[in-house]
Amino acid sequence: MAFRSRPNLRAFARQYYRYARGDGKADLWRWRHAVRYLTYLGAVPALLALAVCASPWWALGFVAGGAAMLRTPYRRLIDLWGELSPAARLQAIAWVPVIRVTGDLAKMAGYPAGWAWRLARRKARELAWRDTVREA
């Protein structure tokens, strides 16, 4: 599968917003999006509160979560960086978390927009595609 990268972070965010809006419209990937909301709106604030109020050791949860979240992008980057200079490699390493979080936030904005679109048209016959698939 080919993927055309976007020229800047804003275009990348717009692209992922639209992907997620389409997911919301088509009622796709509910659990994947739910996990993203639980992570950013549940786990991150809980870890922050525990690290501040209970023990700074809870901040290690950010290290573990960040490692899990960024493992695949860093693995892909290492596979591609043979032609990069050391300075360009450092720059790419620094951009990975920025790109990942930007994409996640764009998806978190796009999915409810698509879901709201779908709810506004819930009586439309063409949106009952799941029922059509089950009948076939």
N, CA and C atoms as an extended XYZ file, in Angstrom:
408
Properties=species:S:1:pos:R:3:atomname:S:1:resname:S:1:resid:I:1 pbc="F F F"
N         0.838       -1.173        0.000 N   MET     1
C         0.000        0.000        0.000 CA  MET     1
C         0.887        1.241        0.000 C   MET     1
N         0.621        2.147       -0.884 N   ALA     2
C         1.406        3.378       -0.973 CA  ALA     2
C         0.752        4.451       -0.115 C   ALA     2
N         1.577        5.278        0.466 N   PHE     3
C         1.092        6.362        1.309 CA  PHE     3
C         1.845        7.617        0.935 C   PHE     3
N         1.117        8.635        0.528 N   ARG     4
C         1.742        9.897        0.152 CA  ARG     4
C         1.799       10.794        1.381 C   ARG     4
N         2.997       11.095        1.814 N   SER     5
C         3.133       11.944        2.993 CA  SER     5
C         2.708       13.373        2.662 C   SER     5
N         2.250       14.060        3.665 N   ARG     6
C         1.802       15.436        3.505 CA  ARG     6
C         2.977       16.392        3.669 C   ARG     6
N         2.889       17.570        3.065 N   PRO     7
C         4.034       18.483        3.060 CA  PRO     7
C         4.305       19.182        4.390 C   PRO     7
N         3.297       19.224        5.279 N   ASN     8
C         3.501       19.901        6.565 CA  ASN     8
C         2.556       19.311        7.609 C   ASN     8
N         2.758       19.691        8.839 N   LEU     9
C         1.987       19.137        9.950 CA  LEU     9
C         0.507       19.502        9.861 C   LEU     9
N         0.215       20.687        9.394 N   ARG    10
C        -1.179       21.108        9.258 CA  ARG    10
C        -1.929       20.248        8.240 C   ARG    10
N        -1.289       19.985        7.105 N   ALA    11
C        -1.909       19.139        6.079 CA  ALA    11
C        -2.061       17.708        6.591 C   ALA    11
N        -1.075       17.240        7.350 N   PHE    12
C        -1.145       15.913        7.948 CA  PHE    12
C        -2.335       15.834        8.911 C   PHE    12
N        -2.502       16.829        9.763 N   ALA    13
C        -3.616       16.851       10.718 CA  ALA    13
C        -4.953       16.875        9.977 C   ALA    13
N        -5.040       17.663        8.925 N   ARG    14
C        -6.273       17.724        8.135 CA  ARG    14
C        -6.587       16.354        7.529 C   ARG    14
N        -5.562       15.691        7.009 N   GLN    15
C        -5.736       14.368        6.412 CA  GLN    15
C        -6.281       13.378        7.451 C   GLN    15
N        -5.705       13.355        8.625 N   TYR    16
C        -6.146       12.399        9.646 CA  TYR    16
C        -7.496       12.773       10.251 C   TYR    16
N        -7.791       14.055       10.311 N   TYR    17
C        -9.129       14.486       10.720 CA  TYR    17
C       -10.155       13.912        9.745 C   TYR    17
N        -9.875       14.043        8.467 N   ARG    18
C       -10.812       13.555        7.449 CA  ARG    18
C       -10.918       12.032        7.464 C   ARG    18
N        -9.821       11.333        7.666 N   TYR    19
C        -9.878        9.876        7.793 CA  TYR    19
C       -10.822        9.491        8.937 C   TYR    19
N       -10.633       10.125       10.093 N   ALA    20
C       -11.436        9.779       11.264 CA  ALA    20
C       -12.888       10.218       11.084 C   ALA    20
N       -13.110       11.336       10.426 N   ARG    21
C       -14.479       11.775       10.152 CA  ARG    21
C       -15.180       10.739        9.285 C   ARG    21
N       -14.460       10.207        8.315 N   GLY    22
C       -15.013        9.132        7.488 CA  GLY    22
C       -15.309        7.880        8.302 C   GLY    22
N       -14.430        7.570        9.251 N   ASP    23
C       -14.686        6.428       10.141 CA  ASP    23
C       -15.972        6.650       10.930 C   ASP    23
N       -16.170        7.869       11.427 N   GLY    24
C       -17.387        8.174       12.169 CA  GLY    24
C       -18.624        8.104       11.285 C   GLY    24
N       -18.518        8.597       10.072 N   LYS    25
C       -19.647        8.540        9.145 CA  LYS    25
C       -20.010        7.103        8.806 C   LYS    25
N       -18.995        6.265        8.605 N   ALA    26
C       -19.222        4.876        8.210 CA  ALA    26
C       -19.399        3.947        9.408 C   ALA    26
N       -19.275        4.491       10.610 N   ASP    27
C       -19.400        3.696       11.831 CA  ASP    27
C       -18.335        2.588       11.875 C   ASP    27
N       -17.098        2.984       11.620 N   LEU    28
C       -15.976        2.048       11.615 CA  LEU    28
C       -15.056        2.287       12.801 C   LEU    28
N       -14.376        1.246       13.215 N   TRP    29
C       -13.292        1.319       14.195 CA  TRP    29
C       -13.716        1.942       15.521 C   TRP    29
N       -14.900        1.632       15.998 N   ARG    30
C       -15.385        2.200       17.262 CA  ARG    30
C       -14.401        1.974       18.401 C   ARG    30
N       -13.949        0.730       18.550 N   TRP    31
C       -13.083        0.411       19.684 CA  TRP    31
C       -11.729        1.070       19.569 C   TRP    31
N       -11.201        1.137       18.375 N   ARG    32
C        -9.904        1.795       18.188 CA  ARG    32
C        -9.979        3.268       18.601 C   ARG    32
N       -11.052        3.927       18.208 N   HIS    33
C       -11.227        5.328       18.594 CA  HIS    33
C       -11.506        5.450       20.091 C   HIS    33
N       -12.279        4.522       20.643 N   ALA    34
C       -12.566        4.554       22.080 CA  ALA    34
C       -11.283        4.414       22.896 C   ALA    34
N       -10.397        3.551       22.468 N   VAL    35
C        -9.121        3.377       23.179 CA  VAL    35
C        -8.319        4.674       23.158 C   VAL    35
N        -8.346        5.371       22.041 N   ARG    36
C        -7.623        6.640       21.943 CA  ARG    36
C        -8.186        7.658       22.942 C   ARG    36
N        -9.517        7.760       23.029 N   TYR    37
C       -10.127        8.687       23.987 CA  TYR    37
C        -9.808        8.274       25.419 C   TYR    37
N        -9.899        6.988       25.713 N   LEU    38
C        -9.596        6.514       27.070 CA  LEU    38
C        -8.155        6.810       27.447 C   LEU    38
N        -7.269        6.674       26.483 N   THR    39
C        -5.853        6.931       26.753 CA  THR    39
C        -5.608        8.405       27.065 C   THR    39
N        -6.036        9.271       26.154 N   TYR    40
C        -5.743       10.696       26.305 CA  TYR    40
C        -6.605       11.390       27.365 C   TYR    40
N        -7.846       10.964       27.519 N   LEU    41
C        -8.748       11.643       28.446 CA  LEU    41
C        -8.888       10.920       29.779 C   LEU    41
N        -8.388        9.693       29.852 N   GLY    42
C        -8.474        8.933       31.089 CA  GLY    42
C        -7.117        8.609       31.679 C   GLY    42
N        -6.334        7.828       30.941 N   ALA    43
C        -5.056        7.349       31.475 CA  ALA    43
C        -4.045        8.477       31.687 C   ALA    43
N        -3.923        9.376       30.731 N   VAL    44
C        -2.935       10.461       30.866 CA  VAL    44
C        -3.246       11.354       32.073 C   VAL    44
N        -4.487       11.848       32.224 N   PRO    45
C        -4.768       12.658       33.422 CA  PRO    45
C        -4.619       11.858       34.722 C   PRO    45
N        -5.005       10.584       34.717 N   ALA    46
C        -4.888        9.771       35.930 CA  ALA    46
C        -3.418        9.592       36.312 C   ALA    46
N        -2.581        9.278       35.332 N   LEU    47
C        -1.146        9.138       35.623 CA  LEU    47
C        -0.545       10.446       36.118 C   LEU    47
N        -0.939       11.543       35.508 N   LEU    48
C        -0.436       12.849       35.931 CA  LEU    48
C        -0.852       13.143       37.379 C   LEU    48
N        -2.107       12.891       37.695 N   ALA    49
C        -2.586       13.128       39.061 CA  ALA    49
C        -1.856       12.225       40.053 C   ALA    49
N        -1.682       10.962       39.710 N   LEU    50
C        -0.975       10.045       40.605 CA  LEU    50
C         0.489       10.449       40.786 C   LEU    50
N         1.123       10.892       39.700 N   ALA    51
C         2.527       11.304       39.787 CA  ALA    51
C         2.689       12.544       40.654 C   ALA    51
N         1.721       13.442       40.593 N   VAL    52
C         1.796       14.680       41.380 CA  VAL    52
C         1.363       14.436       42.828 C   VAL    52
N         0.283       13.711       43.020 N   CYS    53
C        -0.310       13.573       44.354 CA  CYS    53
C         0.199       12.367       45.142 C   CYS    53
N         0.506       11.278       44.487 N   ALA    54
C         0.865       10.056       45.211 CA  ALA    54
C         2.374        9.834       45.240 C   ALA    54
N         2.939        9.636       44.064 N   SER    55
C         4.375        9.352       43.993 CA  SER    55
C         4.887        9.682       42.596 C   SER    55
N         6.063       10.292       42.508 N   PRO    56
C         6.622       10.586       41.193 CA  PRO    56
C         6.915        9.323       40.377 C   PRO    56
N         6.961        8.170       41.043 N   TRP    57
C         7.200        6.917       40.322 CA  TRP    57
C         6.102        6.620       39.310 C   TRP    57
N         4.913        7.167       39.527 N   TRP    58
C         3.827        6.970       38.567 CA  TRP    58
C         4.157        7.567       37.203 C   TRP    58
N         5.071        8.511       37.167 N   ALA    59
C         5.475        9.113       35.886 CA  ALA    59
C         6.115        8.076       34.963 C   ALA    59
N         6.588        6.974       35.529 N   LEU    60
C         7.132        5.894       34.690 CA  LEU    60
C         6.059        5.322       33.764 C   LEU    60
N         4.802        5.510       34.136 N   GLY    61
C         3.715        5.089       33.250 CA  GLY    61
C         3.755        5.827       31.922 C   GLY    61
N         4.200        7.094       31.954 N   PHE    62
C         4.348        7.854       30.709 CA  PHE    62
C         5.461        7.269       29.847 C   PHE    62
N         6.520        6.823       30.493 N   VAL    63
C         7.629        6.206       29.763 CA  VAL    63
C         7.160        4.921       29.093 C   VAL    63
N         6.466        4.079       29.853 N   ALA    64
C         5.968        2.811       29.310 CA  ALA    64
C         4.940        3.056       28.203 C   ALA    64
N         4.007        3.964       28.455 N   GLY    65
C         2.998        4.269       27.443 CA  GLY    65
C         3.595        4.889       26.196 C   GLY    65
N         4.541        5.801       26.398 N   GLY    66
C         5.213        6.420       25.249 CA  GLY    66
C         5.994        5.405       24.440 C   GLY    66
N         6.662        4.485       25.123 N   ALA    67
C         7.419        3.443       24.414 CA  ALA    67
C         6.479        2.576       23.583 C   ALA    67
N         5.346        2.221       24.155 N   ALA    68
C         4.378        1.399       23.424 CA  ALA    68
C         3.790        2.168       22.238 C   ALA    68
N         3.481        3.432       22.457 N   MET    69
C         2.853        4.251       21.427 CA  MET    69
C         3.809        4.574       20.267 C   MET    69
N         5.091        4.698       20.580 N   LEU    70
C         6.051        5.144       19.567 CA  LEU    70
C         6.918        4.027       19.003 C   LEU    70
N         6.760        2.818       19.507 N   ARG    71
C         7.607        1.707       19.068 CA  ARG    71
C         7.539        1.487       17.554 C   ARG    71
N         6.340        1.370       17.022 N   THR    72
C         6.191        1.102       15.583 CA  THR    72
C         6.719        2.250       14.720 C   THR    72
N         6.378        3.523       15.022 N   PRO    73
C         6.932        4.593       14.178 CA  PRO    73
C         8.465        4.648       14.206 C   PRO    73
N         9.056        4.412       15.377 N   TYR    74
C        10.521        4.431       15.441 CA  TYR    74
C        11.123        3.245       14.683 C   TYR    74
N        10.478        2.088       14.769 N   ARG    75
C        10.971        0.926       14.025 CA  ARG    75
C        10.932        1.200       12.517 C   ARG    75
N         9.850        1.797       12.058 N   ARG    76
C         9.739        2.139       10.634 CA  ARG    76
C        10.771        3.188       10.239 C   ARG    76
N        10.999        4.152       11.119 N   LEU    77
C        11.975        5.205       10.838 CA  LEU    77
C        13.372        4.611       10.680 C   LEU    77
N        13.741        3.732       11.577 N   ILE    78
C        15.074        3.129       11.517 CA  ILE    78
C        15.258        2.344       10.217 C   ILE    78
N        14.193        1.720        9.744 N   ASP    79
C        14.271        0.989        8.470 CA  ASP    79
C        14.518        1.918        7.288 C   ASP    79
N        14.153        3.195        7.426 N   LEU    80
C        14.231        4.137        6.309 CA  LEU    80
C        15.372        5.139        6.390 C   LEU    80
N        16.103        5.189        7.462 N   TRP    81
C        16.988        6.324        7.648 CA  TRP    81
C        18.423        6.123        7.187 C   TRP    81
N        18.699        5.106        6.423 N   GLY    82
C        20.055        4.854        5.951 CA  GLY    82
C        20.675        6.020        5.201 C   GLY    82
N        19.868        6.768        4.485 N   GLU    83
C        20.395        7.871        3.681 CA  GLU    83
C        20.403        9.207        4.411 C   GLU    83
N        19.943        9.241        5.645 N   LEU    84
C        19.887       10.498        6.387 CA  LEU    84
C        21.200       10.794        7.097 C   LEU    84
N        21.510       12.064        7.191 N   SER    85
C        22.680       12.488        7.963 CA  SER    85
C        22.374       12.325        9.448 C   SER    85
N        23.402       12.334       10.305 N   PRO    86
C        23.141       12.246       11.748 CA  PRO    86
C        22.215       13.363       12.258 C   PRO    86
N        22.385       14.574       11.746 N   ALA    87
C        21.518       15.678       12.166 CA  ALA    87
C        20.079       15.435       11.722 C   ALA    87
N        19.897       14.940       10.514 N   ALA    88
C        18.552       14.652       10.008 CA  ALA    88
C        17.921       13.500       10.794 C   ALA    88
N        18.736       12.554       11.224 N   ARG    89
C        18.217       11.448       12.044 CA  ARG    89
C        17.690       11.974       13.378 C   ARG    89
N        18.452       12.862       14.010 N   LEU    90
C        18.006       13.445       15.283 CA  LEU    90
C        16.715       14.243       15.101 C   LEU    90
N        16.654       14.969       14.013 N   GLN    91
C        15.447       15.743       13.721 CA  GLN    91
C        14.256       14.803       13.513 C   GLN    91
N        14.451       13.728       12.791 N   ALA    92
C        13.373       12.765       12.560 CA  ALA    92
C        12.928       12.122       13.874 C   ALA    92
N        13.888       11.788       14.725 N   ILE    93
C        13.566       11.203       16.035 CA  ILE    93
C        12.696       12.161       16.846 C   ILE    93
N        13.020       13.441       16.801 N   ALA    94
C        12.265       14.436       17.564 CA  ALA    94
C        10.854       14.631       17.006 C   ALA    94
N        10.679       14.464       15.705 N   TRP    95
C         9.378       14.686       15.085 CA  TRP    95
C         8.392       13.550       15.331 C   TRP    95
N         8.875       12.350       15.599 N   VAL    96
C         7.978       11.198       15.729 CA  VAL    96
C         6.879       11.426       16.772 C   VAL    96
N         7.195       11.814       18.013 N   PRO    97
C         6.095       12.021       18.968 CA  PRO    97
C         5.171       13.175       18.585 C   PRO    97
N         5.707       14.203       17.972 N   VAL    98
C         4.875       15.341       17.547 CA  VAL    98
C         3.868       14.881       16.495 C   VAL    98
N         4.345       14.117       15.541 N   ILE    99
C         3.472       13.618       14.479 CA  ILE    99
C         2.431       12.662       15.033 C   ILE    99
N         2.844       11.779       15.934 N   ARG   100
C         1.916       10.791       16.505 CA  ARG   100
C         0.804       11.486       17.296 C   ARG   100
N         1.167       12.416       18.152 N   VAL   101
C         0.163       13.104       18.968 CA  VAL   101
C        -0.732       13.977       18.085 C   VAL   101
N        -0.162       14.632       17.095 N   THR   102
C        -0.967       15.444       16.176 CA  THR   102
C        -1.995       14.579       15.456 C   THR   102
N        -1.566       13.431       14.961 N   GLY   103
C        -2.493       12.517       14.297 CA  GLY   103
C        -3.591       12.047       15.231 C   GLY   103
N        -3.224       11.710       16.463 N   ASP   104
C        -4.221       11.254       17.426 CA  ASP   104
C        -5.232       12.343       17.748 C   ASP   104
N        -4.762       13.562       17.961 N   LEU   105
C        -5.676       14.662       18.267 CA  LEU   105
C        -6.587       14.976       17.084 C   LEU   105
N        -6.043       14.891       15.874 N   ALA   106
C        -6.864       15.114       14.685 CA  ALA   106
C        -7.937       14.039       14.571 C   ALA   106
N        -7.577       12.801       14.859 N   LYS   107
C        -8.562       11.720       14.827 CA  LYS   107
C        -9.616       11.906       15.904 C   LYS   107
N        -9.186       12.381       17.075 N   MET   108
C       -10.134       12.598       18.165 CA  MET   108
C       -11.113       13.726       17.842 C   MET   108
N       -10.723       14.644       16.989 N   ALA   109
C       -11.634       15.705       16.551 CA  ALA   109
C       -12.500       15.237       15.388 C   ALA   109
N       -11.940       14.433       14.501 N   GLY   110
C       -12.659       14.013       13.306 CA  GLY   110
C       -13.733       12.967       13.553 C   GLY   110
N       -13.455       12.008       14.445 N   TYR   111
C       -14.421       10.929       14.660 CA  TYR   111
C       -15.769       11.442       15.160 C   TYR   111
N       -15.810       12.309       16.184 N   PRO   112
C       -17.129       12.795       16.603 CA  PRO   112
C       -17.819       13.654       15.539 C   PRO   112
N       -17.042       14.333       14.704 N   ALA   113
C       -17.662       15.106       13.616 CA  ALA   113
C       -18.371       14.162       12.646 C   ALA   113
N       -17.725       13.065       12.314 N   GLY   114
C       -18.356       12.074       11.442 CA  GLY   114
C       -19.530       11.390       12.110 C   GLY   114
N       -19.393       11.107       13.394 N   TRP   115
C       -20.459       10.467       14.160 CA  TRP   115
C       -21.682       11.380       14.220 C   TRP   115
N       -21.463       12.689       14.426 N   ALA   116
C       -22.576       13.648       14.452 CA  ALA   116
C       -23.252       13.716       13.086 C   ALA   116
N       -22.457       13.674       12.020 N   TRP   117
C       -23.016       13.658       10.665 CA  TRP   117
C       -23.903       12.438       10.491 C   TRP   117
N       -23.407       11.296       10.949 N   ARG   118
C       -24.169       10.057       10.825 CA  ARG   118
C       -25.459       10.122       11.639 C   ARG   118
N       -25.390       10.634       12.872 N   LEU   119
C       -26.597       10.737       13.699 CA  LEU   119
C       -27.645       11.639       13.060 C   LEU   119
N       -27.198       12.728       12.444 N   ALA   120
C       -28.135       13.646       11.797 CA  ALA   120
C       -28.837       12.982       10.612 C   ALA   120
N       -28.244       11.924       10.071 N   ARG   121
C       -28.809       11.233        8.910 CA  ARG   121
C       -29.167        9.780        9.229 C   ARG   121
N       -29.397        9.477       10.480 N   ARG   122
C       -29.581        8.090       10.895 CA  ARG   122
C       -30.783        7.399       10.258 C   ARG   122
N       -31.738        8.163        9.788 N   LYS   123
C       -32.910        7.570        9.138 CA  LYS   123
C       -32.666        7.276        7.657 C   LYS   123
N       -31.557        7.750        7.116 N   ALA   124
C       -31.265        7.538        5.699 CA  ALA   124
C       -31.032        6.053        5.441 C   ALA   124
N       -31.669        5.534        4.452 N   ARG   125
C       -31.616        4.106        4.141 CA  ARG   125
C       -30.202        3.628        3.807 C   ARG   125
N       -29.445        4.434        3.088 N   GLU   126
C       -28.108        4.007        2.672 CA  GLU   126
C       -27.136        3.876        3.841 C   GLU   126
N       -27.484        4.400        5.002 N   LEU   127
C       -26.612        4.268        6.165 CA  LEU   127
C       -26.831        2.953        6.912 C   LEU   127
N       -27.801        2.171        6.503 N   ALA   128
C       -28.084        0.888        7.148 CA  ALA   128
C       -27.308       -0.235        6.477 C   ALA   128
N       -26.087        0.036        6.088 N   TRP   129
C       -25.310       -0.957        5.346 CA  TRP   129
C       -24.991       -2.186        6.186 C   TRP   129
N       -24.866       -2.035        7.488 N   ARG   130
C       -24.589       -3.215        8.324 CA  ARG   130
C       -25.744       -4.202        8.263 C   ARG   130
N       -26.971       -3.682        8.266 N   ASP   131
C       -28.130       -4.564        8.176 CA  ASP   131
C       -28.164       -5.276        6.834 C   ASP   131
N       -27.780       -4.581        5.775 N   THR   132
C       -27.741       -5.162        4.444 CA  THR   132
C       -26.710       -6.292        4.382 C   THR   132
N       -25.562       -6.085        4.999 N   VAL   133
C       -24.507       -7.094        4.994 CA  VAL   133
C       -24.964       -8.323        5.763 C   VAL   133
N       -25.636       -8.136        6.892 N   ARG   134
C       -26.100       -9.268        7.699 CA  ARG   134
C       -27.150      -10.094        6.958 C   ARG   134
N       -27.976       -9.446        6.155 N   GLU   135
C       -29.029      -10.152        5.431 CA  GLU   135
C       -28.492      -10.984        4.288 C   GLU   135
N       -27.365      -10.584        3.723 N   ALA   136
C       -26.838      -11.264        2.529 CA  ALA   136
C       -26.253      -12.619        2.827 C   ALA   136
